[in-house]
Each structure stands twice: as structure tokens, then as C-alpha cells.
């Protein structure tokens, strides 16, 4: 087995984020924790990142990541490959140390990710009493059948709504992640599912983030993909969803243009991904207009024909 350094976070990087309607510097930290308590989702490869990090390891990881805070990061996003608010994954003493440090260092906003069942009024208060917090929930889809059968997510839309109500009652914010193209859906079904999910989630979410499905290692999605039974979404599909969903809606086209990531024909991927990134910062629909390439006609045909191929990808 590969030796894992438990005192180093999985990853740390700087980027730009939408904050109070403008572009702001942000720091993203992925802590290496014992991992997600659920770890069954068909597209999620994060369970392989879990490792027996102790309280002390987690504190050292966080300290190291914070060395990248200056200059000027106002937003900090902390992911654990699981749930920030799961005390079995991130002990409360570590959580409180992180929250106190962020406050002391003048961070304006924290984004954390958690499964909805870990949101209680006490835990939400622990965050919100210290700093503005956005609770990111991997809703994936508003359709319980798709979430259960295609994603194997293990919670319902009702659970998401309950968590949202707890957070909103305390003055916090909710970000809902939607998954574009869970397995077993045709390209067209995936587009319709994402648009209707954005509309259904809108009353309970202050921000919607569209995740374009990547083929991660050691997942059900990877097994399907290896047998040509899954194709990641077209970037054209992402554009279609962004144009037809209520905002604010953002999308970081991670892995765009690669075989395992969302892709078009290979020639236009860079330009389309760039337009999606730009739109995510400006929320200006004009950033998505005027994009075109020969493969867009192919994509349209795929969307049409896959309705009759029972979910088998055609191109
Ligand atoms: Zn193209």
C-alpha cells in the first residue's frame, strides 16, 4: 500500500469565487479524514482518499493549508471527501478550532460540505455564531428515484429540505450541488433532470452548483464507462442546463475535454469550458450565447436519438 502522509491535506488550491455578487479570492482545502460515513455513491471515488487521521493530524493539515490563505483570500472552502459536520469524521474539537481560526484570521465566508443528516441546529449554530457559512449539500437531483437508483445517495429530497430549513432559520446559506448525468440516464433525460432539479431546489438553496459527472476511479460509473455503458455529459448539455435553470447557478467544468470528464468533440472543449467558467463568475447569460461548433449538431442528434436507445450512449 502507498504510504499516506496523514499530516498533509489531500489538496489545497487558490481560485476565484462569486462572493456578494462580485469576484473574490478563495482558498479550497480538502482535508484527509477517515472518510465519508456513507461512501456508496455510484460516481464518487472519494472513499479511496479516507485514512485514519487523528485529531492532531487534522489540526496539522489545517494549519498547513492555511499557509496559503494570504494574500487576500476572503472565502475558504473546506471539503473532507465526506461531511464536515459528521463528528465521527471531523471531531467537534477540531471543527471548533477550525472555525475559531477562520474567524481570527478575518475570513469573510466559509463554505463547507456535508450530508444533510449531519445538520442539526447545534452544529449549524457552531458555524454561524462565528462566521458567514454556506452549507453545501450534494442533492444531486430533486428526483428521489434517480437519487436512490442512479446515484445511491441514501437520503431524500425531504431530508434536504429539512436541513435547508434549519440553516435558513439560523441565517445561514445553502448551496445545492446537482449532478449532471447520473448513470443510466440518456443525455436528454440528464438535461431535463438537472433543469427540473434546479427549479425544485431553488426555494431551498441560495446557490446552485452544477457538477458535471467525471468518471472517477473505482466507482460504479467507471465500471459502466469501461463497458461503453456510460459517457460523461457533453459540455453542450451543461450550457443547455445553465441557460434554462433559475440562477444563481454556477459550474466548474472539472476535467473538461478529457475522456473521463465532460467533453464535446475535443476541438471546442476548451472554449466552451472557458465560457462556462466565465458565466459562473458573471451570471451574465450573454457569456453562453454565440458559442458554436460543428459538433453541436451531432450533440443535438445524440440527445434526440438516445431517447430511443434506452440509455445506451451513442457517441
Ligand atoms: Zn466541438
Short mmCIF file of C-alpha atoms in Angstrom, two decimals, residues 42-43 150 182-185 215 219-231 313:
data_model
loop_
_atom_site.label_atom_id
_atom_site.label_comp_id
_atom_site.label_asym_id
_atom_site.label_seq_id
_atom_site.Cartn_x
_atom_site.Cartn_y
_atom_site.Cartn_z
CA UNK A 42 -22.06 5.40 -7.78
CA UNK A 43 -19.99 8.32 -9.11
CA UNK A 150 -28.79 6.02 -10.17
CA UNK A 182 -26.02 10.32 -13.20
CA UNK A 183 -25.57 6.85 -14.74
CA UNK A 184 -28.47 5.11 -16.52
CA UNK A 185 -29.89 8.39 -17.87
CA UNK A 215 -15.50 9.08 -14.30
CA UNK A 219 -16.67 3.58 -8.94
CA UNK A 220 -19.77 2.04 -10.47
CA UNK A 221 -19.66 4.79 -13.07
CA UNK A 222 -16.15 3.69 -14.03
CA UNK A 223 -17.25 0.08 -14.48
CA UNK A 224 -20.10 1.20 -16.74
CA UNK A 225 -17.80 3.54 -18.68
CA UNK A 226 -15.26 0.77 -19.29
CA UNK A 227 -18.05 -1.28 -20.92
CA UNK A 228 -19.21 1.70 -23.04
CA UNK A 229 -22.37 1.92 -20.98
CA UNK A 230 -21.67 5.41 -19.73
CA UNK A 231 -20.44 8.60 -21.35
CA UNK A 313 -24.63 6.13 -25.21
#
